[in-house]
Amino acid sequence: MKRIKWIRRVLQLLVIAGLCLLPWLNAAGWRGVSGSFFALDFGGLPFADPVAAAQVAAHGSFACGAAAGRCCAVAGACPVAGACFCSWICPYGFFSELAYRLRWRRGGERLQVRQAFWGKTLLLAMGLVAALGAGFPLWGIVSLPGEISLLPVLVWQGDDVWLLLGAAAVPLAALVLEFATGKRLWCRFVCPQSVLLGAAARCLPAKAPGLRIGWQVDKCSCKGKPPCQQACSLDLNPRRIGGPDRRDCTHCGDCVATCAGYGKALEWRGRGER
């Protein structure tokens, strides 16, 4: 099971390295992938920040084919794969996990906070209303994967250092706050992208084929706060019938890897229980 964690880390690093090289590859004529996470063209198929698509819809121009393509990730992949983007691809997710791990290697008292999906949903709705009123995509300013993926483009363009610092300001501030508190606050309480990804993942019918983490009650012997929950950087409880809630779970696999040494009550599944 530890192999999955290493595969995930390698993929995250490859994504970050690819984003860093992409502007130069595009300038050299390679167009297999182009753009940033604000608007990414992957082999001719447009993908982008789902919140950006929602803001386009709010302005009444969602009929545009390019804008509709931005929903491909949410409408197609997320119900089946869940919010894997957050833990396998998102560059901010990688740095957020790194800050979390470094924090707890240094020791310290854990801040007790609960998941707040509906709070994030309210923030997203308020942002969309504000964007509609302002005529400007306000959530684009705080799309952390988008901002991080845009930095190599700004470097390639030779933009002013102040513009670079402005693009990096929000991700850096969020990481400093997360390191100080020892909790992945942005991903749990703010990230607007995770709201739409999680909602799409939750739409998968209980018995339909799709990636899940299942919990076998008869194999679980842990008492108190289980090691699997302690291993989860989002502090989710995987010991639920049907596994951790797909609305919040990013399928990082840390709980499954930890449980492998405690009875193997958690496992990957390709479909729900019948």
PDB file of C-alpha atoms in Angstrom:
ATOM      1  CA  MET A   1       0.000   0.000   0.000  1.00  0.00           C
ATOM      2  CA  LYS A   2       2.935   2.347   0.554  1.00  0.00           C
ATOM      3  CA  ARG A   3       3.610   1.996  -3.157  1.00  0.00           C
ATOM      4  CA  ILE A   4       0.416   3.974  -3.868  1.00  0.00           C
ATOM      5  CA  LYS A   5       1.682   6.852  -1.724  1.00  0.00           C
ATOM      6  CA  TRP A   6       4.973   6.939  -3.624  1.00  0.00           C
ATOM      7  CA  ILE A   7       3.145   6.807  -6.964  1.00  0.00           C
ATOM      8  CA  ARG A   8       0.996   9.729  -5.826  1.00  0.00           C
ATOM      9  CA  ARG A   9       4.017  11.760  -4.759  1.00  0.00           C
ATOM     10  CA  VAL A  10       5.799  11.080  -8.052  1.00  0.00           C
ATOM     11  CA  LEU A  11       2.701  12.130 -10.005  1.00  0.00           C
ATOM     12  CA  GLN A  12       2.351  15.337  -7.972  1.00  0.00           C
ATOM     13  CA  LEU A  13       6.002  16.221  -8.612  1.00  0.00           C
ATOM     14  CA  LEU A  14       5.670  15.396 -12.314  1.00  0.00           C
ATOM     15  CA  VAL A  15       2.660  17.733 -12.552  1.00  0.00           C
ATOM     16  CA  ILE A  16       4.610  20.552 -10.862  1.00  0.00           C
ATOM     17  CA  ALA A  17       7.652  19.930 -13.073  1.00  0.00           C
ATOM     18  CA  GLY A  18       5.420  19.820 -16.144  1.00  0.00           C
ATOM     19  CA  LEU A  19       3.806  23.137 -15.229  1.00  0.00           C
ATOM     20  CA  CYS A  20       7.248  24.697 -14.801  1.00  0.00           C
ATOM     21  CA  LEU A  21       8.406  23.495 -18.238  1.00  0.00           C
ATOM     22  CA  LEU A  22       5.136  23.981 -20.115  1.00  0.00           C
ATOM     23  CA  PRO A  23       5.591  27.607 -21.295  1.00  0.00           C
ATOM     24  CA  TRP A  24       8.984  26.776 -22.801  1.00  0.00           C
ATOM     25  CA  LEU A  25       7.665  23.577 -24.420  1.00  0.00           C
ATOM     26  CA  ASN A  26       4.739  25.492 -25.925  1.00  0.00           C
ATOM     27  CA  ALA A  27       7.103  28.197 -27.192  1.00  0.00           C
ATOM     28  CA  ALA A  28       9.178  25.474 -28.863  1.00  0.00           C
ATOM     29  CA  GLY A  29       6.104  24.306 -30.767  1.00  0.00           C
ATOM     30  CA  TRP A  30       4.760  21.425 -28.649  1.00  0.00           C
ATOM     31  CA  ARG A  31       1.010  21.830 -28.134  1.00  0.00           C
ATOM     32  CA  GLY A  32      -0.074  18.527 -26.627  1.00  0.00           C
ATOM     33  CA  VAL A  33      -0.869  20.405 -23.403  1.00  0.00           C
ATOM     34  CA  SER A  34      -1.088  24.171 -23.105  1.00  0.00           C
ATOM     35  CA  GLY A  35      -2.340  26.849 -20.745  1.00  0.00           C
ATOM     36  CA  SER A  36      -2.679  26.750 -16.975  1.00  0.00           C
ATOM     37  CA  PHE A  37      -5.224  25.386 -14.515  1.00  0.00           C
ATOM     38  CA  PHE A  38      -7.318  28.462 -15.237  1.00  0.00           C
ATOM     39  CA  ALA A  39      -7.819  27.134 -18.774  1.00  0.00           C
ATOM     40  CA  LEU A  40      -5.929  23.994 -19.784  1.00  0.00           C
ATOM     41  CA  ASP A  41      -6.053  22.428 -23.237  1.00  0.00           C
ATOM     42  CA  PHE A  42      -5.234  18.723 -23.013  1.00  0.00           C
ATOM     43  CA  GLY A  43      -4.921  17.089 -26.420  1.00  0.00           C
ATOM     44  CA  GLY A  44      -7.535  19.417 -27.881  1.00  0.00           C
ATOM     45  CA  LEU A  45     -10.005  18.884 -25.028  1.00  0.00           C
ATOM     46  CA  PRO A  46     -10.521  21.970 -22.838  1.00  0.00           C
ATOM     47  CA  PHE A  47     -10.380  21.584 -19.076  1.00  0.00           C
ATOM     48  CA  ALA A  48     -10.324  24.331 -16.509  1.00  0.00           C
ATOM     49  CA  ASP A  49     -11.176  25.460 -13.039  1.00  0.00           C
ATOM     50  CA  PRO A  50     -14.842  24.437 -12.543  1.00  0.00           C
ATOM     51  CA  VAL A  51     -15.404  27.608 -10.544  1.00  0.00           C
ATOM     52  CA  ALA A  52     -14.286  29.591 -13.594  1.00  0.00           C
ATOM     53  CA  ALA A  53     -16.963  27.779 -15.590  1.00  0.00           C
ATOM     54  CA  ALA A  54     -19.536  28.602 -12.906  1.00  0.00           C
ATOM     55  CA  GLN A  55     -18.567  32.276 -13.113  1.00  0.00           C
ATOM     56  CA  VAL A  56     -18.921  32.188 -16.902  1.00  0.00           C
ATOM     57  CA  ALA A  57     -22.370  30.654 -16.406  1.00  0.00           C
ATOM     58  CA  ALA A  58     -23.250  33.406 -13.938  1.00  0.00           C
ATOM     59  CA  HIS A  59     -22.518  35.974 -16.641  1.00  0.00           C
ATOM     60  CA  GLY A  60     -24.850  34.235 -19.075  1.00  0.00           C
ATOM     61  CA  SER A  61     -22.310  33.131 -21.668  1.00  0.00           C
ATOM     62  CA  PHE A  62     -22.170  29.465 -20.760  1.00  0.00           C
ATOM     63  CA  ALA A  63     -23.458  28.444 -24.166  1.00  0.00           C
ATOM     64  CA  CYS A  64     -19.989  29.024 -25.567  1.00  0.00           C
ATOM     65  CA  GLY A  65     -18.458  25.664 -26.494  1.00  0.00           C
ATOM     66  CA  ALA A  66     -15.104  26.500 -24.916  1.00  0.00           C
ATOM     67  CA  ALA A  67     -16.764  27.393 -21.621  1.00  0.00           C
ATOM     68  CA  ALA A  68     -18.854  24.223 -21.710  1.00  0.00           C
ATOM     69  CA  GLY A  69     -15.702  22.210 -22.161  1.00  0.00           C
ATOM     70  CA  ARG A  70     -14.459  23.515 -18.867  1.00  0.00           C
ATOM     71  CA  CYS A  71     -17.036  21.360 -17.125  1.00  0.00           C
ATOM     72  CA  CYS A  72     -15.586  18.140 -18.560  1.00  0.00           C
ATOM     73  CA  ALA A  73     -13.615  17.362 -15.425  1.00  0.00           C
ATOM     74  CA  VAL A  74     -16.599  17.825 -13.131  1.00  0.00           C
ATOM     75  CA  ALA A  75     -19.287  16.243 -15.297  1.00  0.00           C
ATOM     76  CA  GLY A  76     -17.203  13.304 -16.502  1.00  0.00           C
ATOM     77  CA  ALA A  77     -14.325  12.325 -14.252  1.00  0.00           C
ATOM     78  CA  CYS A  78     -15.354  13.413 -10.746  1.00  0.00           C
ATOM     79  CA  PRO A  79     -18.435  11.223 -10.234  1.00  0.00           C
ATOM     80  CA  VAL A  80     -16.308   8.167 -11.054  1.00  0.00           C
ATOM     81  CA  ALA A  81     -12.861   9.119  -9.703  1.00  0.00           C
ATOM     82  CA  GLY A  82     -13.983  11.404  -6.892  1.00  0.00           C
ATOM     83  CA  ALA A  83     -11.994  14.494  -5.957  1.00  0.00           C
ATOM     84  CA  CYS A  84      -8.685  12.837  -6.884  1.00  0.00           C
ATOM     85  CA  PHE A  85      -7.535  16.093  -8.464  1.00  0.00           C
ATOM     86  CA  CYS A  86      -7.042  17.548  -4.979  1.00  0.00           C
ATOM     87  CA  SER A  87      -4.573  14.915  -3.748  1.00  0.00           C
ATOM     88  CA  TRP A  88      -3.042  13.606  -6.987  1.00  0.00           C
ATOM     89  CA  ILE A  89      -2.732  16.636  -9.290  1.00  0.00           C
ATOM     90  CA  CYS A  90      -3.381  19.976  -7.543  1.00  0.00           C
ATOM     91  CA  PRO A  91      -0.020  21.733  -6.973  1.00  0.00           C
ATOM     92  CA  TYR A  92      -1.352  23.579  -3.941  1.00  0.00           C
ATOM     93  CA  GLY A  93      -2.509  20.262  -2.478  1.00  0.00           C
ATOM     94  CA  PHE A  94       1.075  18.991  -2.627  1.00  0.00           C
ATOM     95  CA  PHE A  95       2.495  22.038  -0.843  1.00  0.00           C
ATOM     96  CA  SER A  96      -0.363  21.984   1.678  1.00  0.00           C
ATOM     97  CA  GLU A  97       0.364  18.360   2.567  1.00  0.00           C
ATOM     98  CA  LEU A  98       4.074  19.170   2.810  1.00  0.00           C
ATOM     99  CA  ALA A  99       3.394  22.028   5.258  1.00  0.00           C
ATOM    100  CA  TYR A 100       1.141  19.721   7.284  1.00  0.00           C
ATOM    101  CA  ARG A 101       3.764  16.951   7.513  1.00  0.00           C
ATOM    102  CA  LEU A 102       6.570  19.371   8.378  1.00  0.00           C
ATOM    103  CA  ARG A 103       4.441  20.912  11.109  1.00  0.00           C
ATOM    104  CA  TRP A 104       3.823  17.617  12.872  1.00  0.00           C
ATOM    105  CA  ARG A 105       7.417  16.480  12.585  1.00  0.00           C
ATOM    106  CA  ARG A 106       8.228  19.556  14.659  1.00  0.00           C
ATOM    107  CA  GLY A 107       5.595  18.582  17.217  1.00  0.00           C
ATOM    108  CA  GLY A 108       2.850  20.704  18.704  1.00  0.00           C
ATOM    109  CA  GLU A 109      -0.730  20.599  19.939  1.00  0.00           C
ATOM    110  CA  ARG A 110      -3.333  19.761  17.316  1.00  0.00           C
ATOM    111  CA  LEU A 111      -5.992  22.347  16.636  1.00  0.00           C
ATOM    112  CA  GLN A 112      -9.408  20.724  16.873  1.00  0.00           C
ATOM    113  CA  VAL A 113     -11.615  21.813  13.985  1.00  0.00           C
ATOM    114  CA  ARG A 114     -14.385  20.112  12.046  1.00  0.00           C
ATOM    115  CA  GLN A 115     -15.002  19.736   8.342  1.00  0.00           C
ATOM    116  CA  ALA A 116     -17.133  22.544   6.930  1.00  0.00           C
ATOM    117  CA  PHE A 117     -18.437  21.637   3.478  1.00  0.00           C
ATOM    118  CA  TRP A 118     -21.544  23.780   3.768  1.00  0.00           C
ATOM    119  CA  GLY A 119     -19.476  26.730   4.932  1.00  0.00           C
ATOM    120  CA  LYS A 120     -17.367  26.406   1.779  1.00  0.00           C
ATOM    121  CA  THR A 121     -20.534  26.150  -0.262  1.00  0.00           C
ATOM    122  CA  LEU A 122     -21.812  29.404   1.233  1.00  0.00           C
ATOM    123  CA  LEU A 123     -18.510  31.131   0.462  1.00  0.00           C
ATOM    124  CA  LEU A 124     -18.661  29.883  -3.119  1.00  0.00           C
ATOM    125  CA  ALA A 125     -22.234  31.130  -3.556  1.00  0.00           C
ATOM    126  CA  MET A 126     -21.325  34.536  -2.107  1.00  0.00           C
ATOM    127  CA  GLY A 127     -18.347  34.757  -4.457  1.00  0.00           C
ATOM    128  CA  LEU A 128     -20.466  33.922  -7.490  1.00  0.00           C
ATOM    129  CA  VAL A 129     -23.042  36.547  -6.551  1.00  0.00           C
ATOM    130  CA  ALA A 130     -20.270  39.096  -6.007  1.00  0.00           C
ATOM    131  CA  ALA A 131     -18.706  38.174  -9.372  1.00  0.00           C
ATOM    132  CA  LEU A 132     -22.080  38.662 -11.057  1.00  0.00           C
ATOM    133  CA  GLY A 133     -22.466  42.073  -9.477  1.00  0.00           C
ATOM    134  CA  ALA A 134     -18.896  43.190 -10.127  1.00  0.00           C
ATOM    135  CA  GLY A 135     -18.696  41.815 -13.665  1.00  0.00           C
ATOM    136  CA  PHE A 136     -15.322  40.314 -12.746  1.00  0.00           C
ATOM    137  CA  PRO A 137     -14.389  36.681 -11.889  1.00  0.00           C
ATOM    138  CA  LEU A 138     -13.469  37.347  -8.264  1.00  0.00           C
ATOM    139  CA  TRP A 139     -12.842  33.682  -7.443  1.00  0.00           C
ATOM    140  CA  GLY A 140     -10.068  33.650 -10.041  1.00  0.00           C
ATOM    141  CA  ILE A 141      -7.952  35.678  -7.635  1.00  0.00           C
ATOM    142  CA  VAL A 142      -8.047  32.866  -5.083  1.00  0.00           C
ATOM    143  CA  SER A 143      -7.862  29.848  -7.375  1.00  0.00           C
ATOM    144  CA  LEU A 144      -4.701  28.501  -5.778  1.00  0.00           C
ATOM    145  CA  PRO A 145      -3.964  25.765  -8.337  1.00  0.00           C
ATOM    146  CA  GLY A 146      -4.575  28.359 -11.040  1.00  0.00           C
ATOM    147  CA  GLU A 147      -2.317  30.961  -9.414  1.00  0.00           C
ATOM    148  CA  ILE A 148       0.512  28.459  -8.904  1.00  0.00           C
ATOM    149  CA  SER A 149       0.254  27.105 -12.448  1.00  0.00           C
ATOM    150  CA  LEU A 150       0.343  30.682 -13.765  1.00  0.00           C
ATOM    151  CA  LEU A 151       3.693  31.505 -12.129  1.00  0.00           C
ATOM    152  CA  PRO A 152       5.854  29.713 -14.758  1.00  0.00           C
ATOM    153  CA  VAL A 153       3.947  31.570 -17.497  1.00  0.00           C
ATOM    154  CA  LEU A 154       4.727  34.906 -15.831  1.00  0.00           C
ATOM    155  CA  VAL A 155       8.407  33.944 -15.499  1.00  0.00           C
ATOM    156  CA  TRP A 156       8.547  32.929 -19.169  1.00  0.00           C
ATOM    157  CA  GLN A 157       6.963  36.234 -20.180  1.00  0.00           C
ATOM    158  CA  GLY A 158       9.575  38.106 -18.131  1.00  0.00           C
ATOM    159  CA  ASP A 159       6.967  39.927 -16.076  1.00  0.00           C
ATOM    160  CA  ASP A 160       7.858  42.293 -13.289  1.00  0.00           C
ATOM    161  CA  VAL A 161       8.851  40.749  -9.966  1.00  0.00           C
ATOM    162  CA  TRP A 162       5.965  42.522  -8.244  1.00  0.00           C
ATOM    163  CA  LEU A 163       3.493  40.785 -10.525  1.00  0.00           C
ATOM    164  CA  LEU A 164       5.097  37.452  -9.639  1.00  0.00           C
ATOM    165  CA  LEU A 165       4.887  38.247  -5.940  1.00  0.00           C
ATOM    166  CA  GLY A 166       1.249  39.266  -6.357  1.00  0.00           C
ATOM    167  CA  ALA A 167       0.393  35.946  -8.011  1.00  0.00           C
ATOM    168  CA  ALA A 168       2.222  34.013  -5.283  1.00  0.00           C
ATOM    169  CA  ALA A 169       0.892  36.083  -2.364  1.00  0.00           C
ATOM    170  CA  VAL A 170      -2.357  34.207  -1.665  1.00  0.00           C
ATOM    171  CA  PRO A 171      -0.868  30.661  -1.937  1.00  0.00           C
ATOM    172  CA  LEU A 172       2.068  31.654   0.289  1.00  0.00           C
ATOM    173  CA  ALA A 173      -0.194  33.299   2.873  1.00  0.00           C
ATOM    174  CA  ALA A 174      -2.432  30.214   2.964  1.00  0.00           C
ATOM    175  CA  LEU A 175       0.573  27.899   3.415  1.00  0.00           C
ATOM    176  CA  VAL A 176       2.013  30.008   6.236  1.00  0.00           C
ATOM    177  CA  LEU A 177      -1.343  29.960   8.025  1.00  0.00           C
ATOM    178  CA  GLU A 178      -1.681  26.199   7.555  1.00  0.00           C
ATOM    179  CA  PHE A 179       1.821  25.585   8.892  1.00  0.00           C
ATOM    180  CA  ALA A 180       1.125  27.817  11.900  1.00  0.00           C
ATOM    181  CA  THR A 181      -2.124  26.048  12.796  1.00  0.00           C
ATOM    182  CA  GLY A 182      -1.178  22.506  11.791  1.00  0.00           C
ATOM    183  CA  LYS A 183      -4.405  22.127   9.819  1.00  0.00           C
ATOM    184  CA  ARG A 184      -5.121  22.196   6.105  1.00  0.00           C
ATOM    185  CA  LEU A 185      -7.445  25.141   6.566  1.00  0.00           C
ATOM    186  CA  TRP A 186      -7.728  26.238   2.938  1.00  0.00           C
ATOM    187  CA  CYS A 187      -8.653  22.814   1.602  1.00  0.00           C
ATOM    188  CA  ARG A 188     -11.103  22.151   4.426  1.00  0.00           C
ATOM    189  CA  PHE A 189     -12.804  25.520   4.885  1.00  0.00           C
ATOM    190  CA  VAL A 190     -12.275  27.767   1.864  1.00  0.00           C
ATOM    191  CA  CYS A 191     -11.301  26.078  -1.422  1.00  0.00           C
ATOM    192  CA  PRO A 192     -14.181  26.795  -3.849  1.00  0.00           C
ATOM    193  CA  GLN A 193     -12.962  24.222  -6.375  1.00  0.00           C
ATOM    194  CA  SER A 194     -13.286  21.410  -3.845  1.00  0.00           C
ATOM    195  CA  VAL A 195     -16.983  22.249  -3.353  1.00  0.00           C
ATOM    196  CA  LEU A 196     -17.861  21.477  -6.965  1.00  0.00           C
ATOM    197  CA  LEU A 197     -15.494  18.508  -7.192  1.00  0.00           C
ATOM    198  CA  GLY A 198     -16.878  17.033  -3.963  1.00  0.00           C
ATOM    199  CA  ALA A 199     -20.490  17.642  -4.981  1.00  0.00           C
ATOM    200  CA  ALA A 200     -19.869  15.896  -8.318  1.00  0.00           C
ATOM    201  CA  ALA A 201     -18.188  12.970  -6.541  1.00  0.00           C
ATOM    202  CA  ARG A 202     -21.149  12.642  -4.175  1.00  0.00           C
ATOM    203  CA  CYS A 203     -23.506  12.246  -7.168  1.00  0.00           C
ATOM    204  CA  LEU A 204     -22.262   8.722  -7.870  1.00  0.00           C
ATOM    205  CA  PRO A 205     -25.026   6.207  -7.001  1.00  0.00           C
ATOM    206  CA  ALA A 206     -24.176   3.911  -4.099  1.00  0.00           C
ATOM    207  CA  LYS A 207     -23.838   0.761  -6.214  1.00  0.00           C
ATOM    208  CA  ALA A 208     -22.475   2.314  -9.407  1.00  0.00           C
ATOM    209  CA  PRO A 209     -18.897   1.599 -10.566  1.00  0.00           C
ATOM    210  CA  GLY A 210     -16.457   4.204  -9.291  1.00  0.00           C
ATOM    211  CA  LEU A 211     -13.415   4.652  -7.085  1.00  0.00           C
ATOM    212  CA  ARG A 212     -14.136   4.247  -3.367  1.00  0.00           C
ATOM    213  CA  ILE A 213     -12.467   3.429  -0.083  1.00  0.00           C
ATOM    214  CA  GLY A 214     -14.463   0.728   1.673  1.00  0.00           C
ATOM    215  CA  TRP A 215     -14.518  -0.200   5.364  1.00  0.00           C
ATOM    216  CA  GLN A 216     -14.960  -3.808   6.504  1.00  0.00           C
ATOM    217  CA  VAL A 217     -16.463  -3.643   9.985  1.00  0.00           C
ATOM    218  CA  ASP A 218     -15.620  -7.226  10.904  1.00  0.00           C
ATOM    219  CA  LYS A 219     -11.882  -6.665  10.316  1.00  0.00           C
ATOM    220  CA  CYS A 220     -11.619  -3.430  12.318  1.00  0.00           C
ATOM    221  CA  SER A 221     -10.284  -3.789  15.869  1.00  0.00           C
ATOM    222  CA  CYS A 222      -9.037  -0.237  16.583  1.00  0.00           C
ATOM    223  CA  LYS A 223     -10.245   1.592  19.700  1.00  0.00           C
ATOM    224  CA  GLY A 224     -10.515   5.320  20.341  1.00  0.00           C
ATOM    225  CA  LYS A 225      -9.353   7.619  17.539  1.00  0.00           C
ATOM    226  CA  PRO A 226      -8.226   5.117  14.903  1.00  0.00           C
ATOM    227  CA  PRO A 227      -4.807   5.273  13.217  1.00  0.00           C
ATOM    228  CA  CYS A 228      -6.519   5.678   9.838  1.00  0.00           C
ATOM    229  CA  GLN A 229      -8.126   8.946  10.956  1.00  0.00           C
ATOM    230  CA  GLN A 230      -4.858  10.151  12.452  1.00  0.00           C
ATOM    231  CA  ALA A 231      -3.185   9.473   9.095  1.00  0.00           C
ATOM    232  CA  CYS A 232      -5.750  11.576   7.227  1.00  0.00           C
ATOM    233  CA  SER A 233      -4.481  15.144   6.780  1.00  0.00           C
ATOM    234  CA  LEU A 234      -8.107  16.271   6.403  1.00  0.00           C
ATOM    235  CA  ASP A 235      -9.039  14.533   9.667  1.00  0.00           C
ATOM    236  CA  LEU A 236     -11.830  12.494   8.067  1.00  0.00           C
ATOM    237  CA  ASN A 237     -13.140   9.365   9.743  1.00  0.00           C
ATOM    238  CA  PRO A 238     -12.834   6.470   7.257  1.00  0.00           C
ATOM    239  CA  ARG A 239     -14.605   4.060   9.631  1.00  0.00           C
ATOM    240  CA  ARG A 240     -18.035   4.548   8.100  1.00  0.00           C
ATOM    241  CA  ILE A 241     -20.326   2.186   6.264  1.00  0.00           C
ATOM    242  CA  GLY A 242     -19.335   2.811   2.662  1.00  0.00           C
ATOM    243  CA  GLY A 243     -16.039   4.423   3.709  1.00  0.00           C
ATOM    244  CA  PRO A 244     -15.204   8.128   4.030  1.00  0.00           C
ATOM    245  CA  ASP A 245     -17.713  10.540   2.530  1.00  0.00           C
ATOM    246  CA  ARG A 246     -16.868  11.045  -1.172  1.00  0.00           C
ATOM    247  CA  ARG A 247     -17.926  14.675  -0.781  1.00  0.00           C
ATOM    248  CA  ASP A 248     -14.869  15.356   1.418  1.00  0.00           C
ATOM    249  CA  CYS A 249     -12.470  12.488   0.642  1.00  0.00           C
ATOM    250  CA  THR A 250      -9.747  13.147  -1.951  1.00  0.00           C
ATOM    251  CA  HIS A 251      -8.730   9.476  -2.265  1.00  0.00           C
ATOM    252  CA  CYS A 252      -5.141  10.112  -1.256  1.00  0.00           C
ATOM    253  CA  GLY A 253      -4.986   6.558   0.163  1.00  0.00           C
ATOM    254  CA  ASP A 254      -3.131   7.465   3.379  1.00  0.00           C
ATOM    255  CA  CYS A 255      -5.811   5.828   5.521  1.00  0.00           C
ATOM    256  CA  VAL A 256      -5.675   2.622   3.461  1.00  0.00           C
ATOM    257  CA  ALA A 257      -1.878   2.490   3.699  1.00  0.00           C
ATOM    258  CA  THR A 258      -1.999   2.982   7.490  1.00  0.00           C
ATOM    259  CA  CYS A 259      -4.775   0.433   7.979  1.00  0.00           C
ATOM    260  CA  ALA A 260      -2.670  -2.178   6.158  1.00  0.00           C
ATOM    261  CA  GLY A 261      -0.750  -2.582   9.419  1.00  0.00           C
ATOM    262  CA  TYR A 262      -3.895  -2.775  11.591  1.00  0.00           C
ATOM    263  CA  GLY A 263      -6.044  -5.535  10.125  1.00  0.00           C
ATOM    264  CA  LYS A 264      -6.624  -4.224   6.591  1.00  0.00           C
ATOM    265  CA  ALA A 265     -10.190  -3.130   7.326  1.00  0.00           C
ATOM    266  CA  LEU A 266      -9.914  -0.366   4.698  1.00  0.00           C
ATOM    267  CA  GLU A 267      -9.535  -1.204   1.026  1.00  0.00           C
ATOM    268  CA  TRP A 268      -9.834   0.292  -2.433  1.00  0.00           C
ATOM    269  CA  ARG A 269     -13.019  -0.631  -4.278  1.00  0.00           C
ATOM    270  CA  GLY A 270     -14.227  -0.158  -7.816  1.00  0.00           C
ATOM    271  CA  ARG A 271     -17.940  -0.232  -6.944  1.00  0.00           C
ATOM    272  CA  GLY A 272     -20.241   0.132  -3.965  1.00  0.00           C
ATOM    273  CA  GLU A 273     -21.478  -2.705  -1.784  1.00  0.00           C
ATOM    274  CA  ARG A 274     -24.500  -4.607  -3.015  1.00  0.00           C
TER     275      ARG A 274
END
